[in-house]
């Protein structure tokens, strides 16, 4: 089922504008992530699709049919809540079978259906237990089973992994991806964890202040973030975002950024202020001075396991402080020594105001 | 994220149905609680009587009842006895004894704690008619256990010291609430604070003064207000002395009962009732103000001190649970006598 | 030196606790001994064991009936309070009714201010005019009206502590508001409902003033009032009857307390509000 949102706006009593005339198309069978910092409106958007929030204006359509006026129970969606919302007084069977109980499926049939779904999610041993007797991971699977049992057209997950501890989260992530693959049901999930969104989703919408800043496949979002905001939000180590200026010289335009002279994308006027973005992973370290590198002093080394994050303190007066570089293990520079961070030009991103202006036709 | 979303009709009840849910309770409260309170004001300015001419056709007499009451020696004595009763049995008796027991039991587990707490609670939950008779038996002139114990046969406690008797009685009756509240408050004092004070060489008294009291100030004030309010409205000792002998233990609730319902002066009794309402109002407003301030502090503290927040949440007085009295007492808070939830009008217990 | 002071402190604490325990136990000893004594006196003594006093209760015209009256009045009030308070508390907790905060504030205020003591005159008048004097219904309604505000408060607290995601989840599955109430809300807040029920029963069971004012007919009076008449009727109080009846009448509330404290823990914190 496709989901389409048209001009969706939600203003809460008190004036908070959680969604600001937002348009979005989600395709059939897609695993779709709503990503953003807390307060960006992503949960409100998910709840609007579920029908738990009534939009102030705009429309929600599921499978081509307008459902804006329908109550949540008639939209044929299933939602898994952040706290799972398993009913504490019902055992696992009763929880999974609850949607079927509402649909007046006879007890024997709905319990059989619950047992069948539970079996697929390796919950068969736990059918008689209460939610309080389950681990976090088991609770999550019961919540998923309950959503699956009612065979909805759309799954909605609110922060599905955030209540699990770190190790379990990775396992559950793989499990979730596989499950969605198997079921092929259109699934929308909300997360504030960029790694989760990149790992799970077919497509991601990055949200900020009630609007969608960028929609795209994970690699697109990762490699060509549309704004400095998206750039700073995506990636396990934050991207270096450095202020720079265009200088048009005899040999054409160049960017002067934190002590480095770098190639500039075409079409920028002389003196234009830009933001130069380069991921620490796409920056190399040089022990010898280079013109196309940021000079600095090695301030901190952070061991990341197979690599090390090096923080350089800019040596230059007026430089913006810190530049980070990821170096392979065994190649750490000495702390306190001088070093030069060399950005790989084909990975560099140049923003003018809030817009990505270069490089054109770079890797996507 | 759920901030603005939460609390907006999670079950899809709808406003009309919500009003329908609230209405029956409001009607009952309106008829049997609000209306009587308002009617008290009206009756208080009439000469309404239970029988006779003024029963059929009551006359509005203005402030006459109030001037009569304020000029009446018996009323003034009664008011003074009520003040003694509240100060003696609630502020000194229940709060003092309750704190002392909670302090002595802190950190203790096992049978001693269970025995002492059990006895204190039992005196709180027994029906008032029963405890009243138990005390009559205890203080009896001829065969009373107390005289047998003290070797003072023939000492007529209820006749010679009626106020002292009911003050001690009410201390016995209502200490449980203070004890439980202070026990909870003491548990909310982080052990690390006491340990810091001990490491600095503070004596027990210094620890109490410098660490414990500042921390539980709010609880103390809450407790004082609530038990004073309840004790002031307590009718239970009527079952022991009936206000006698010669009105020497006639606290205000008995005074209203005897003049209005026994003596038939309903209008006059209502006027005195209204004075009681006003005094209650002062206590209740003070209590609510305290709650609000505490709640506001809580909001500020929220992030800094989440643990304490949780701890306080279940306390009756302070904390986000804006609930009066034993509201948050999980068990059956029959709170008879003075230690009763403020709502229960059978304050006689 | 310190050790001596420490030991003295412990002895003082133990002595204090022993005295306190004695103070609280003393009046109750009689209740434990007299009902089983063949010839009870007002002094506590080791009983000459018998159960004959319990048989005497059966012969009293009002004693057993009054326990029935207590059951009717306490049960009726508890039922009304639990049903009406939970409906109101649920709506107030979940729906933003205009003026809700002001309403709650006024309720809280009223519940503390309008006590039986302060309102006995108009309540007696009201009951007389509505023909509710000498009826169970009168006692039940009057007492319920007084218990409701606090009950709404306590229950609203329970409801507020229940995550809304339970209801939302059920709603997404298509449950109607009434189904949500029946399947989800009531079972989840059952400890709260039990608390209110027990609290209401205990309040009415032990309550005296309203029952005393509203009931004239001993055949309708609850145990609280009958017991009082037993020992205030002139002449010698009938000790074997009073003691035995006191015990019978006290047992239900004590049993209820033990049940609840065993189940939820009778403490001011930690208990139910989890």
Coordinates of C-alpha atoms in Angstrom, one line a residue, chain B residues 24-260:
Chain B
X24 CA -23.0 11.8 37.8
X25 CA -20.2 12.2 40.3
X26 CA -20.5 16.0 40.1
X27 CA -24.3 15.8 40.7
X28 CA -23.8 13.7 43.8
X29 CA -21.1 16.0 45.1
X30 CA -23.2 19.0 44.3
X31 CA -26.2 17.8 46.1
X32 CA -24.6 16.3 49.2
X33 CA -21.5 18.4 49.6
X34 CA -21.6 21.7 47.8
X35 CA -25.3 22.5 48.5
X36 CA -25.1 21.8 52.2
X37 CA -22.1 24.0 52.5
X38 CA -23.9 26.9 50.8
X39 CA -27.1 26.2 52.7
X40 CA -25.1 26.5 55.9
X41 CA -24.5 30.1 55.0
X42 CA -28.2 30.8 54.5
X43 CA -29.4 28.9 57.6
X44 CA -26.8 30.7 59.6
X45 CA -28.6 34.0 59.2
X46 CA -32.0 32.7 60.1
X47 CA -33.6 31.7 63.4
X48 CA -34.6 28.3 62.0
X49 CA -35.4 25.8 64.7
X50 CA -36.1 22.1 64.7
X51 CA -39.5 22.5 66.3
X52 CA -42.0 25.3 67.1
X53 CA -43.0 28.4 65.3
X54 CA -39.6 29.1 63.8
X55 CA -39.5 25.6 62.3
X56 CA -42.5 26.4 60.0
X57 CA -41.6 29.9 59.2
X58 CA -37.9 30.8 59.8
X59 CA -37.1 34.5 59.9
X60 CA -33.9 36.0 58.5
X61 CA -32.1 37.6 61.5
X62 CA -28.9 38.7 59.8
X63 CA -25.8 38.5 61.8
X64 CA -27.6 38.0 65.1
X65 CA -26.5 34.3 65.4
X66 CA -22.9 35.4 64.9
X67 CA -23.0 38.1 67.5
X68 CA -24.8 35.8 69.9
X69 CA -22.2 33.1 69.4
X70 CA -19.2 35.3 69.7
X71 CA -20.7 36.8 72.9
X72 CA -21.5 33.4 74.3
X73 CA -19.1 32.1 77.0
X74 CA -19.9 28.5 76.2
X75 CA -19.0 29.1 72.5
X76 CA -15.7 30.8 73.4
X77 CA -14.8 28.1 75.9
X78 CA -15.6 25.5 73.3
X79 CA -13.4 27.2 70.8
X80 CA -10.6 27.4 73.3
X81 CA -11.0 23.7 74.1
X82 CA -10.8 22.9 70.4
X83 CA -7.5 24.9 70.2
X84 CA -6.2 22.9 73.1
X85 CA -7.4 19.7 71.6
X86 CA -5.7 20.4 68.2
X87 CA -2.5 21.6 69.7
X88 CA -2.3 18.9 72.4
X89 CA -3.4 15.8 70.4
X90 CA -2.4 16.6 66.9
X91 CA 0.5 19.1 66.8
X92 CA 2.3 17.8 69.9
X93 CA 0.8 14.3 70.4
X94 CA 0.4 12.7 67.0
X95 CA 3.2 14.6 65.2
X96 CA 5.7 14.3 68.0
X97 CA 5.0 10.7 68.8
X98 CA 4.7 9.8 65.1
X99 CA 8.1 11.3 64.4
X100 CA 9.7 9.8 67.4
X101 CA 8.5 6.3 66.4
X102 CA 9.4 6.8 62.8
X103 CA 12.9 8.0 63.8
X104 CA 13.5 5.1 66.2
X105 CA 12.3 2.6 63.6
X106 CA 14.3 4.0 60.7
X107 CA 16.6 1.4 59.2
X108 CA 15.1 -1.3 61.4
X109 CA 13.6 -4.3 59.8
X110 CA 12.0 -7.4 61.2
X111 CA 9.7 -8.3 64.1
X112 CA 10.2 -5.2 66.3
X113 CA 9.3 -2.9 63.5
X114 CA 6.3 -5.0 62.4
X115 CA 5.0 -5.2 66.0
X116 CA 5.2 -1.5 66.7
X117 CA 3.9 -0.5 63.4
X118 CA 1.1 -3.0 63.5
X119 CA -0.1 -1.8 67.0
X120 CA 0.0 1.8 65.9
X121 CA -1.9 1.0 62.7
X122 CA -4.4 -1.1 64.5
X123 CA -5.3 1.7 66.8
X124 CA -6.0 3.7 63.6
X125 CA -8.1 1.3 61.7
X126 CA -10.4 0.0 64.5
X127 CA -13.9 1.4 64.3
X128 CA -14.4 4.5 66.4
X129 CA -17.3 3.1 68.5
X130 CA -15.0 0.2 69.5
X131 CA -12.0 2.3 70.4
X132 CA -14.2 4.7 72.3
X133 CA -15.4 1.8 74.5
X134 CA -11.9 0.5 74.8
X135 CA -10.9 3.8 76.3
X136 CA -13.9 4.0 78.6
X137 CA -12.9 0.6 79.9
X138 CA -9.3 1.6 80.2
X139 CA -10.0 4.8 82.2
X140 CA -12.9 3.4 84.2
X141 CA -13.0 4.6 87.8
X142 CA -13.6 1.3 89.5
X143 CA -12.4 -1.5 87.3
X144 CA -10.3 0.4 84.8
X145 CA -7.1 -1.2 83.7
X146 CA -5.2 2.0 84.1
X147 CA -6.0 2.4 87.7
X148 CA -5.2 -1.3 88.3
X149 CA -1.8 -0.7 86.6
X150 CA -1.0 2.6 88.4
X151 CA -2.3 1.5 91.7
X152 CA -4.7 4.4 91.9
X153 CA -8.1 2.8 92.5
X154 CA -10.9 5.2 92.2
X155 CA -9.1 7.9 90.2
X156 CA -11.9 9.2 87.9
X157 CA -9.8 10.2 84.9
X158 CA -12.8 11.1 82.6
X159 CA -14.4 13.2 85.3
X160 CA -11.4 14.9 86.7
X161 CA -9.3 15.3 83.6
X162 CA -11.7 15.1 80.6
X163 CA -9.6 17.2 78.2
X164 CA -6.4 15.4 79.1
X165 CA -8.2 12.1 78.6
X166 CA -9.4 12.9 75.1
X167 CA -6.1 14.4 74.1
X168 CA -4.2 11.3 75.1
X169 CA -6.9 9.2 73.4
X170 CA -6.7 11.1 70.1
X171 CA -2.9 10.9 70.2
X172 CA -3.2 7.1 70.5
X173 CA -5.9 7.1 67.8
X174 CA -4.2 9.1 65.1
X175 CA -0.4 8.7 65.5
X176 CA -0.4 6.2 62.7
X177 CA -0.7 8.8 59.9
X178 CA 2.1 10.9 61.1
X179 CA 4.3 7.9 61.7
X180 CA 3.8 6.6 58.2
X181 CA 4.3 10.0 56.6
X182 CA 7.5 10.6 58.5
X183 CA 8.7 7.1 57.9
X184 CA 8.4 7.8 54.2
X185 CA 9.9 11.2 54.5
X186 CA 12.9 9.8 56.4
X187 CA 13.5 7.2 53.7
X188 CA 13.7 9.9 51.2
X189 CA 16.7 11.4 53.0
X190 CA 19.7 10.0 51.0
X191 CA 21.9 7.8 53.3
X192 CA 24.9 9.5 51.7
X193 CA 23.9 12.8 53.3
X194 CA 23.7 11.3 56.8
X195 CA 26.9 9.5 56.2
X196 CA 28.6 12.7 55.1
X197 CA 27.4 14.4 58.3
X198 CA 28.6 11.4 60.4
X199 CA 32.0 11.5 58.8
X200 CA 32.2 15.2 59.7
X201 CA 31.6 14.1 63.3
X202 CA 28.0 15.3 63.7
X203 CA 26.0 13.9 66.7
X204 CA 22.6 12.3 66.2
X205 CA 20.9 15.6 67.2
X206 CA 23.1 17.6 64.9
X207 CA 22.3 15.2 62.0
X208 CA 18.6 15.6 62.8
X209 CA 18.9 19.4 62.8
X210 CA 21.3 19.9 59.9
X211 CA 20.5 17.1 57.5
X212 CA 17.1 15.5 58.2
X213 CA 14.9 18.5 59.2
X214 CA 15.8 20.7 56.2
X215 CA 15.1 17.8 53.9
X216 CA 11.7 16.9 55.3
X217 CA 10.4 20.4 56.1
X218 CA 7.7 20.2 53.5
X219 CA 6.5 16.9 54.9
X220 CA 6.3 18.3 58.4
X221 CA 4.3 21.2 57.3
X222 CA 1.9 19.1 55.2
X223 CA 1.4 16.7 58.1
X224 CA 0.7 19.5 60.6
X225 CA -1.9 21.1 58.4
X226 CA -3.7 17.8 57.6
X227 CA -3.8 16.4 61.1
X228 CA -4.8 19.8 62.5
X229 CA -7.7 20.0 60.0
X230 CA -8.8 16.5 60.8
X231 CA -8.5 16.8 64.5
X232 CA -10.3 20.1 64.5
X233 CA -13.3 18.3 62.9
X234 CA -13.0 15.1 64.9
X235 CA -16.2 13.9 66.5
X236 CA -14.9 10.6 68.0
X237 CA -14.3 11.6 71.6
X238 CA -18.0 12.5 71.8
X239 CA -18.4 8.7 72.2
X240 CA -16.2 8.9 75.3
X241 CA -17.1 12.0 77.2
X242 CA -20.1 13.4 75.2
X243 CA -18.5 16.8 76.0
X244 CA -18.9 16.4 79.7
X245 CA -18.7 16.7 82.5
X246 CA -20.4 20.1 82.6
X247 CA -19.1 21.0 79.1
X248 CA -15.4 20.7 80.2
X249 CA -14.5 18.7 77.1
X250 CA -17.1 20.3 74.8
X251 CA -14.9 21.0 71.7
X252 CA -16.6 22.8 68.8
X253 CA -18.0 19.8 66.9
X254 CA -19.9 18.7 70.1
X255 CA -21.1 22.2 70.7
X256 CA -22.7 22.3 67.2
X257 CA -24.2 18.9 67.7
X258 CA -25.7 19.7 71.1
X259 CA -27.0 23.2 70.3
X260 CA -28.3 22.4 66.8

